[in-house]
Amino acid sequence: MTQPSAQARILTSAAFRRARLRAASLIASRTELHRLLASVESKRESNPRLYEGAQGLDLDIICSVVDAYVDEGMLTVDGHDDPHTTSITGKARLRLVVAALVYLVDVEDVIPDSRPNGLTDDVVLLRWASRMARAELPAV
């Protein structure tokens, strides 16, 4: 029997389940999503080497998609999703992308960030979330 991939272990972990629950509550609030993006930026500043190159590009894509969702009117004035702007698939994908950012800023994830190689799981999740986020980008 084959071992589950690192990505599968992370996506089925208790830490990612917690992140998904948190994302479900964050997604309806511009303020909370902006706070999350600020927390991601703080983590980027404290770990600059992690976010260089491909990982940096992945994180930029993820944050840009979330930022566009917030700033481009994808939420109504009362903070709830506008059913005319995002498909059901898009909303589910966006919740997963937000969950990945929540996971990223959580220091007690699958491999705690304080341990050696503690950011490895974050990089794996960044790559996965970037693929999810890219699916939300308009075709050019």
Short mmCIF file of N, CA and C in Angstrom, two decimals:
data_model
loop_
_atom_site.label_atom_id
_atom_site.label_comp_id
_atom_site.label_asym_id
_atom_site.label_seq_id
_atom_site.Cartn_x
_atom_site.Cartn_y
_atom_site.Cartn_z
N MET A 1 0.84 -1.18 0.00
CA MET A 1 0.00 0.00 0.00
C MET A 1 0.89 1.24 0.00
N THR A 2 0.54 2.23 -0.79
CA THR A 2 1.37 3.42 -0.89
C THR A 2 1.03 4.41 0.22
N GLN A 3 2.04 5.17 0.57
CA GLN A 3 1.88 6.22 1.58
C GLN A 3 1.17 7.42 0.95
N PRO A 4 0.31 8.09 1.72
CA PRO A 4 -0.29 9.31 1.17
C PRO A 4 0.79 10.37 0.96
N SER A 5 0.58 11.20 -0.04
CA SER A 5 1.55 12.26 -0.33
C SER A 5 1.56 13.28 0.81
N ALA A 6 2.63 14.08 0.82
CA ALA A 6 2.72 15.14 1.83
C ALA A 6 1.52 16.07 1.71
N GLN A 7 1.15 16.40 0.49
CA GLN A 7 0.00 17.28 0.28
C GLN A 7 -1.27 16.66 0.86
N ALA A 8 -1.50 15.38 0.61
CA ALA A 8 -2.70 14.71 1.13
C ALA A 8 -2.70 14.69 2.65
N ARG A 9 -1.53 14.46 3.26
CA ARG A 9 -1.46 14.45 4.72
C ARG A 9 -1.79 15.83 5.30
N ILE A 10 -1.33 16.87 4.64
CA ILE A 10 -1.61 18.23 5.10
C ILE A 10 -3.10 18.55 4.93
N LEU A 11 -3.64 18.25 3.76
CA LEU A 11 -5.04 18.58 3.47
C LEU A 11 -6.03 17.81 4.33
N THR A 12 -5.62 16.67 4.86
CA THR A 12 -6.51 15.89 5.73
C THR A 12 -6.17 16.05 7.21
N SER A 13 -5.24 16.93 7.51
CA SER A 13 -4.80 17.11 8.90
C SER A 13 -5.81 17.90 9.73
N ALA A 14 -5.72 17.74 11.03
CA ALA A 14 -6.56 18.52 11.95
C ALA A 14 -6.26 20.01 11.81
N ALA A 15 -5.01 20.36 11.55
CA ALA A 15 -4.64 21.77 11.40
C ALA A 15 -5.34 22.39 10.19
N PHE A 16 -5.41 21.66 9.07
CA PHE A 16 -6.08 22.21 7.90
C PHE A 16 -7.59 22.23 8.09
N ARG A 17 -8.13 21.24 8.81
CA ARG A 17 -9.57 21.27 9.12
C ARG A 17 -9.90 22.51 9.94
N ARG A 18 -9.06 22.84 10.92
CA ARG A 18 -9.26 24.07 11.71
C ARG A 18 -9.19 25.30 10.81
N ALA A 19 -8.24 25.30 9.89
CA ALA A 19 -8.08 26.43 8.97
C ALA A 19 -9.32 26.58 8.08
N ARG A 20 -9.88 25.46 7.63
CA ARG A 20 -11.09 25.53 6.80
C ARG A 20 -12.27 26.09 7.58
N LEU A 21 -12.40 25.69 8.82
CA LEU A 21 -13.49 26.24 9.65
C LEU A 21 -13.32 27.73 9.85
N ARG A 22 -12.10 28.16 10.13
CA ARG A 22 -11.82 29.59 10.31
C ARG A 22 -12.07 30.35 9.01
N ALA A 23 -11.68 29.78 7.90
CA ALA A 23 -11.87 30.43 6.59
C ALA A 23 -13.35 30.65 6.31
N ALA A 24 -14.18 29.70 6.69
CA ALA A 24 -15.62 29.84 6.44
C ALA A 24 -16.18 31.07 7.14
N SER A 25 -15.66 31.40 8.32
CA SER A 25 -16.14 32.59 9.00
C SER A 25 -15.48 33.87 8.48
N LEU A 26 -14.24 33.77 8.04
CA LEU A 26 -13.52 34.94 7.54
C LEU A 26 -14.03 35.43 6.19
N ILE A 27 -14.50 34.53 5.38
CA ILE A 27 -14.78 34.85 3.98
C ILE A 27 -15.89 35.89 3.81
N ALA A 28 -16.71 36.07 4.81
CA ALA A 28 -17.82 37.02 4.70
C ALA A 28 -17.46 38.42 5.22
N SER A 29 -16.23 38.62 5.60
CA SER A 29 -15.87 39.90 6.20
C SER A 29 -14.64 40.50 5.52
N ARG A 30 -14.83 41.66 4.91
CA ARG A 30 -13.69 42.37 4.30
C ARG A 30 -12.62 42.65 5.35
N THR A 31 -13.05 43.11 6.51
CA THR A 31 -12.11 43.46 7.58
C THR A 31 -11.26 42.26 7.97
N GLU A 32 -11.90 41.13 8.18
CA GLU A 32 -11.17 39.93 8.61
C GLU A 32 -10.24 39.42 7.51
N LEU A 33 -10.68 39.49 6.26
CA LEU A 33 -9.81 39.07 5.16
C LEU A 33 -8.61 40.00 5.03
N HIS A 34 -8.82 41.30 5.23
CA HIS A 34 -7.68 42.23 5.20
C HIS A 34 -6.72 41.94 6.36
N ARG A 35 -7.25 41.60 7.52
CA ARG A 35 -6.39 41.23 8.66
C ARG A 35 -5.57 39.98 8.33
N LEU A 36 -6.23 39.02 7.72
CA LEU A 36 -5.52 37.80 7.33
C LEU A 36 -4.40 38.11 6.35
N LEU A 37 -4.68 38.92 5.35
CA LEU A 37 -3.65 39.29 4.38
C LEU A 37 -2.51 40.05 5.06
N ALA A 38 -2.81 40.88 6.06
CA ALA A 38 -1.76 41.58 6.81
C ALA A 38 -0.93 40.58 7.61
N SER A 39 -1.57 39.57 8.18
CA SER A 39 -0.83 38.54 8.92
C SER A 39 0.09 37.75 7.99
N VAL A 40 -0.39 37.47 6.79
CA VAL A 40 0.44 36.78 5.80
C VAL A 40 1.65 37.64 5.46
N GLU A 41 1.42 38.93 5.26
CA GLU A 41 2.53 39.84 4.93
C GLU A 41 3.55 39.88 6.07
N SER A 42 3.08 39.88 7.31
CA SER A 42 3.99 39.86 8.47
C SER A 42 4.83 38.59 8.48
N LYS A 43 4.17 37.45 8.17
CA LYS A 43 4.92 36.19 8.14
C LYS A 43 5.94 36.23 7.01
N ARG A 44 5.58 36.81 5.88
CA ARG A 44 6.51 36.93 4.76
C ARG A 44 7.72 37.75 5.18
N GLU A 45 7.50 38.84 5.89
CA GLU A 45 8.61 39.71 6.32
C GLU A 45 9.51 39.02 7.33
N SER A 46 8.94 38.15 8.17
CA SER A 46 9.75 37.47 9.17
C SER A 46 10.48 36.25 8.61
N ASN A 47 10.08 35.79 7.41
CA ASN A 47 10.70 34.63 6.77
C ASN A 47 10.97 34.94 5.30
N PRO A 48 11.76 35.96 4.99
CA PRO A 48 11.89 36.39 3.58
C PRO A 48 12.45 35.31 2.66
N ARG A 49 13.34 34.49 3.16
CA ARG A 49 13.94 33.47 2.30
C ARG A 49 12.90 32.46 1.81
N LEU A 50 11.92 32.18 2.65
CA LEU A 50 10.87 31.24 2.29
C LEU A 50 10.05 31.72 1.11
N TYR A 51 9.87 33.02 0.99
CA TYR A 51 8.95 33.56 0.00
C TYR A 51 9.66 34.17 -1.20
N GLU A 52 10.87 33.72 -1.47
CA GLU A 52 11.58 34.13 -2.67
C GLU A 52 11.25 33.13 -3.77
N GLY A 53 11.51 33.50 -4.98
CA GLY A 53 11.35 32.59 -6.12
C GLY A 53 9.94 32.09 -6.29
N ALA A 54 9.80 30.79 -6.56
CA ALA A 54 8.50 30.20 -6.87
C ALA A 54 7.52 30.33 -5.71
N GLN A 55 8.00 30.14 -4.46
CA GLN A 55 7.10 30.26 -3.32
C GLN A 55 6.54 31.68 -3.21
N GLY A 56 7.40 32.66 -3.49
CA GLY A 56 6.95 34.05 -3.45
C GLY A 56 5.90 34.33 -4.51
N LEU A 57 6.10 33.77 -5.69
CA LEU A 57 5.12 33.93 -6.76
C LEU A 57 3.81 33.25 -6.38
N ASP A 58 3.89 32.05 -5.82
CA ASP A 58 2.68 31.34 -5.38
C ASP A 58 1.91 32.19 -4.37
N LEU A 59 2.63 32.72 -3.39
CA LEU A 59 1.97 33.53 -2.37
C LEU A 59 1.37 34.80 -2.96
N ASP A 60 2.08 35.42 -3.89
CA ASP A 60 1.54 36.63 -4.55
C ASP A 60 0.24 36.32 -5.28
N ILE A 61 0.19 35.20 -5.98
CA ILE A 61 -1.02 34.81 -6.71
C ILE A 61 -2.17 34.58 -5.75
N ILE A 62 -1.91 33.84 -4.69
CA ILE A 62 -2.95 33.54 -3.71
C ILE A 62 -3.51 34.83 -3.10
N CYS A 63 -2.62 35.68 -2.65
CA CYS A 63 -3.05 36.92 -2.00
C CYS A 63 -3.77 37.84 -2.99
N SER A 64 -3.33 37.86 -4.24
CA SER A 64 -3.98 38.69 -5.25
C SER A 64 -5.41 38.24 -5.50
N VAL A 65 -5.64 36.95 -5.55
CA VAL A 65 -6.99 36.43 -5.77
C VAL A 65 -7.89 36.81 -4.59
N VAL A 66 -7.40 36.63 -3.37
CA VAL A 66 -8.20 36.99 -2.20
C VAL A 66 -8.43 38.49 -2.16
N ASP A 67 -7.40 39.26 -2.43
CA ASP A 67 -7.52 40.71 -2.44
C ASP A 67 -8.53 41.18 -3.49
N ALA A 68 -8.51 40.58 -4.66
CA ALA A 68 -9.46 40.94 -5.71
C ALA A 68 -10.88 40.60 -5.28
N TYR A 69 -11.04 39.48 -4.62
CA TYR A 69 -12.36 39.09 -4.12
C TYR A 69 -12.90 40.15 -3.17
N VAL A 70 -12.05 40.66 -2.31
CA VAL A 70 -12.47 41.65 -1.33
C VAL A 70 -12.66 43.01 -1.99
N ASP A 71 -11.70 43.46 -2.76
CA ASP A 71 -11.68 44.83 -3.25
C ASP A 71 -12.44 45.07 -4.54
N GLU A 72 -12.71 44.05 -5.29
CA GLU A 72 -13.37 44.25 -6.56
C GLU A 72 -14.87 44.03 -6.48
N GLY A 73 -15.44 44.20 -5.29
CA GLY A 73 -16.89 44.14 -5.16
C GLY A 73 -17.48 42.76 -5.14
N MET A 74 -16.67 41.76 -4.80
CA MET A 74 -17.20 40.41 -4.76
C MET A 74 -17.99 40.15 -3.48
N LEU A 75 -17.95 41.09 -2.55
CA LEU A 75 -18.79 41.03 -1.35
C LEU A 75 -19.79 42.17 -1.44
N THR A 76 -20.99 41.94 -0.97
CA THR A 76 -21.97 43.02 -0.95
C THR A 76 -21.67 43.94 0.22
N VAL A 77 -22.38 45.04 0.30
CA VAL A 77 -22.13 46.03 1.34
C VAL A 77 -22.30 45.45 2.73
N ASP A 78 -23.27 44.54 2.90
CA ASP A 78 -23.47 43.97 4.23
C ASP A 78 -22.49 42.86 4.55
N GLY A 79 -21.57 42.59 3.62
CA GLY A 79 -20.50 41.63 3.91
C GLY A 79 -20.76 40.23 3.43
N HIS A 80 -21.92 39.96 2.85
CA HIS A 80 -22.22 38.61 2.38
C HIS A 80 -21.88 38.46 0.91
N ASP A 81 -21.65 37.22 0.52
CA ASP A 81 -21.33 36.95 -0.88
C ASP A 81 -22.45 37.45 -1.79
N ASP A 82 -22.07 38.02 -2.89
CA ASP A 82 -23.01 38.40 -3.93
C ASP A 82 -23.17 37.20 -4.85
N PRO A 83 -24.36 36.59 -4.90
CA PRO A 83 -24.53 35.37 -5.69
C PRO A 83 -24.32 35.56 -7.18
N HIS A 84 -24.28 36.79 -7.66
CA HIS A 84 -24.14 37.03 -9.07
C HIS A 84 -22.69 37.20 -9.51
N THR A 85 -21.75 37.22 -8.58
CA THR A 85 -20.37 37.51 -8.96
C THR A 85 -19.43 36.32 -8.88
N THR A 86 -19.76 35.33 -8.10
CA THR A 86 -18.86 34.19 -7.94
C THR A 86 -19.66 32.90 -8.02
N SER A 87 -19.19 31.95 -8.81
CA SER A 87 -19.89 30.68 -8.94
C SER A 87 -19.75 29.88 -7.65
N ILE A 88 -20.60 28.87 -7.51
CA ILE A 88 -20.52 27.99 -6.34
C ILE A 88 -19.14 27.34 -6.29
N THR A 89 -18.65 26.88 -7.43
CA THR A 89 -17.32 26.28 -7.48
C THR A 89 -16.28 27.30 -7.08
N GLY A 90 -16.41 28.52 -7.58
CA GLY A 90 -15.47 29.58 -7.25
C GLY A 90 -15.46 29.89 -5.76
N LYS A 91 -16.64 29.91 -5.14
CA LYS A 91 -16.72 30.19 -3.71
C LYS A 91 -16.05 29.09 -2.89
N ALA A 92 -16.29 27.85 -3.28
CA ALA A 92 -15.67 26.73 -2.57
C ALA A 92 -14.16 26.79 -2.72
N ARG A 93 -13.70 27.07 -3.94
CA ARG A 93 -12.27 27.17 -4.19
C ARG A 93 -11.67 28.33 -3.39
N LEU A 94 -12.38 29.45 -3.36
CA LEU A 94 -11.89 30.61 -2.61
C LEU A 94 -11.79 30.29 -1.12
N ARG A 95 -12.77 29.58 -0.57
CA ARG A 95 -12.70 29.19 0.84
C ARG A 95 -11.46 28.34 1.10
N LEU A 96 -11.13 27.45 0.18
CA LEU A 96 -9.93 26.62 0.35
C LEU A 96 -8.66 27.45 0.26
N VAL A 97 -8.64 28.43 -0.63
CA VAL A 97 -7.48 29.31 -0.75
C VAL A 97 -7.31 30.14 0.53
N VAL A 98 -8.42 30.66 1.06
CA VAL A 98 -8.36 31.40 2.32
C VAL A 98 -7.91 30.47 3.45
N ALA A 99 -8.40 29.24 3.44
CA ALA A 99 -7.98 28.27 4.46
C ALA A 99 -6.47 28.04 4.39
N ALA A 100 -5.92 28.02 3.19
CA ALA A 100 -4.47 27.84 3.05
C ALA A 100 -3.73 29.01 3.68
N LEU A 101 -4.25 30.23 3.52
CA LEU A 101 -3.60 31.39 4.15
C LEU A 101 -3.73 31.33 5.66
N VAL A 102 -4.88 30.89 6.15
CA VAL A 102 -5.05 30.72 7.60
C VAL A 102 -4.04 29.70 8.12
N TYR A 103 -3.90 28.60 7.40
CA TYR A 103 -2.92 27.56 7.77
C TYR A 103 -1.51 28.14 7.77
N LEU A 104 -1.21 28.94 6.77
CA LEU A 104 0.13 29.51 6.63
C LEU A 104 0.51 30.34 7.84
N VAL A 105 -0.41 31.12 8.37
CA VAL A 105 -0.07 31.99 9.50
C VAL A 105 -0.19 31.28 10.85
N ASP A 106 -0.73 30.06 10.85
CA ASP A 106 -0.84 29.28 12.09
C ASP A 106 0.50 28.63 12.40
N VAL A 107 1.08 28.95 13.55
CA VAL A 107 2.39 28.39 13.88
C VAL A 107 2.30 26.93 14.34
N GLU A 108 1.11 26.49 14.71
CA GLU A 108 0.92 25.10 15.17
C GLU A 108 0.21 24.28 14.11
N ASP A 109 0.86 24.15 12.96
CA ASP A 109 0.28 23.36 11.90
C ASP A 109 0.91 21.96 11.91
N VAL A 110 0.88 21.26 10.80
CA VAL A 110 1.37 19.88 10.77
C VAL A 110 2.82 19.80 11.24
N ILE A 111 3.67 20.68 10.72
CA ILE A 111 5.05 20.78 11.22
C ILE A 111 5.16 22.17 11.83
N PRO A 112 5.18 22.27 13.16
CA PRO A 112 5.25 23.60 13.78
C PRO A 112 6.42 24.41 13.21
N ASP A 113 6.13 25.67 12.93
CA ASP A 113 7.11 26.53 12.25
C ASP A 113 8.40 26.70 13.04
N SER A 114 8.36 26.50 14.34
CA SER A 114 9.55 26.68 15.16
C SER A 114 10.53 25.51 15.04
N ARG A 115 10.10 24.40 14.50
CA ARG A 115 10.96 23.23 14.34
C ARG A 115 11.83 23.35 13.10
N PRO A 116 12.95 22.64 13.07
CA PRO A 116 13.74 22.62 11.84
C PRO A 116 12.87 22.12 10.68
N ASN A 117 12.99 22.74 9.55
CA ASN A 117 12.18 22.41 8.38
C ASN A 117 10.68 22.60 8.64
N GLY A 118 10.36 23.45 9.61
CA GLY A 118 8.96 23.67 9.99
C GLY A 118 8.13 24.40 8.97
N LEU A 119 8.77 24.92 7.94
CA LEU A 119 8.01 25.63 6.91
C LEU A 119 7.77 24.77 5.67
N THR A 120 8.25 23.52 5.71
CA THR A 120 8.10 22.63 4.57
C THR A 120 6.62 22.41 4.24
N ASP A 121 5.81 22.17 5.25
CA ASP A 121 4.39 21.95 5.00
C ASP A 121 3.73 23.21 4.44
N ASP A 122 4.20 24.37 4.87
CA ASP A 122 3.66 25.63 4.35
C ASP A 122 3.95 25.77 2.86
N VAL A 123 5.15 25.40 2.44
CA VAL A 123 5.52 25.48 1.03
C VAL A 123 4.65 24.52 0.20
N VAL A 124 4.45 23.31 0.69
CA VAL A 124 3.61 22.33 -0.02
C VAL A 124 2.20 22.90 -0.18
N LEU A 125 1.67 23.48 0.89
CA LEU A 125 0.32 24.03 0.82
C LEU A 125 0.25 25.27 -0.06
N LEU A 126 1.31 26.08 -0.07
CA LEU A 126 1.35 27.25 -0.95
C LEU A 126 1.25 26.82 -2.42
N ARG A 127 1.96 25.79 -2.78
CA ARG A 127 1.92 25.31 -4.17
C ARG A 127 0.52 24.83 -4.54
N TRP A 128 -0.09 24.07 -3.64
CA TRP A 128 -1.44 23.56 -3.87
C TRP A 128 -2.44 24.72 -3.99
N ALA A 129 -2.38 25.65 -3.04
CA ALA A 129 -3.32 26.78 -3.04
C ALA A 129 -3.11 27.67 -4.27
N SER A 130 -1.89 27.79 -4.73
CA SER A 130 -1.62 28.58 -5.92
C SER A 130 -2.33 27.97 -7.13
N ARG A 131 -2.32 26.65 -7.24
CA ARG A 131 -3.04 26.00 -8.34
C ARG A 131 -4.54 26.27 -8.22
N MET A 132 -5.06 26.23 -6.99
CA MET A 132 -6.48 26.53 -6.76
C MET A 132 -6.78 27.98 -7.14
N ALA A 133 -5.93 28.89 -6.73
CA ALA A 133 -6.14 30.32 -6.99
C ALA A 133 -6.05 30.62 -8.49
N ARG A 134 -5.11 29.98 -9.16
CA ARG A 134 -4.96 30.21 -10.61
C ARG A 134 -6.23 29.84 -11.37
N ALA A 135 -6.95 28.87 -10.86
CA ALA A 135 -8.19 28.47 -11.51
C ALA A 135 -9.26 29.56 -11.42
N GLU A 136 -9.09 30.50 -10.48
CA GLU A 136 -10.02 31.61 -10.33
C GLU A 136 -9.64 32.82 -11.17
N LEU A 137 -8.44 32.83 -11.71
CA LEU A 137 -8.01 33.97 -12.52
C LEU A 137 -8.70 33.94 -13.88
N PRO A 138 -9.09 35.10 -14.38
CA PRO A 138 -9.70 35.12 -15.72
C PRO A 138 -8.70 34.71 -16.79
N ALA A 139 -9.19 34.06 -17.82
CA ALA A 139 -8.32 33.67 -18.93
C ALA A 139 -7.91 34.92 -19.70
N VAL A 140 -6.65 34.94 -20.14
CA VAL A 140 -6.16 36.08 -20.91
C VAL A 140 -5.87 35.68 -22.34
#
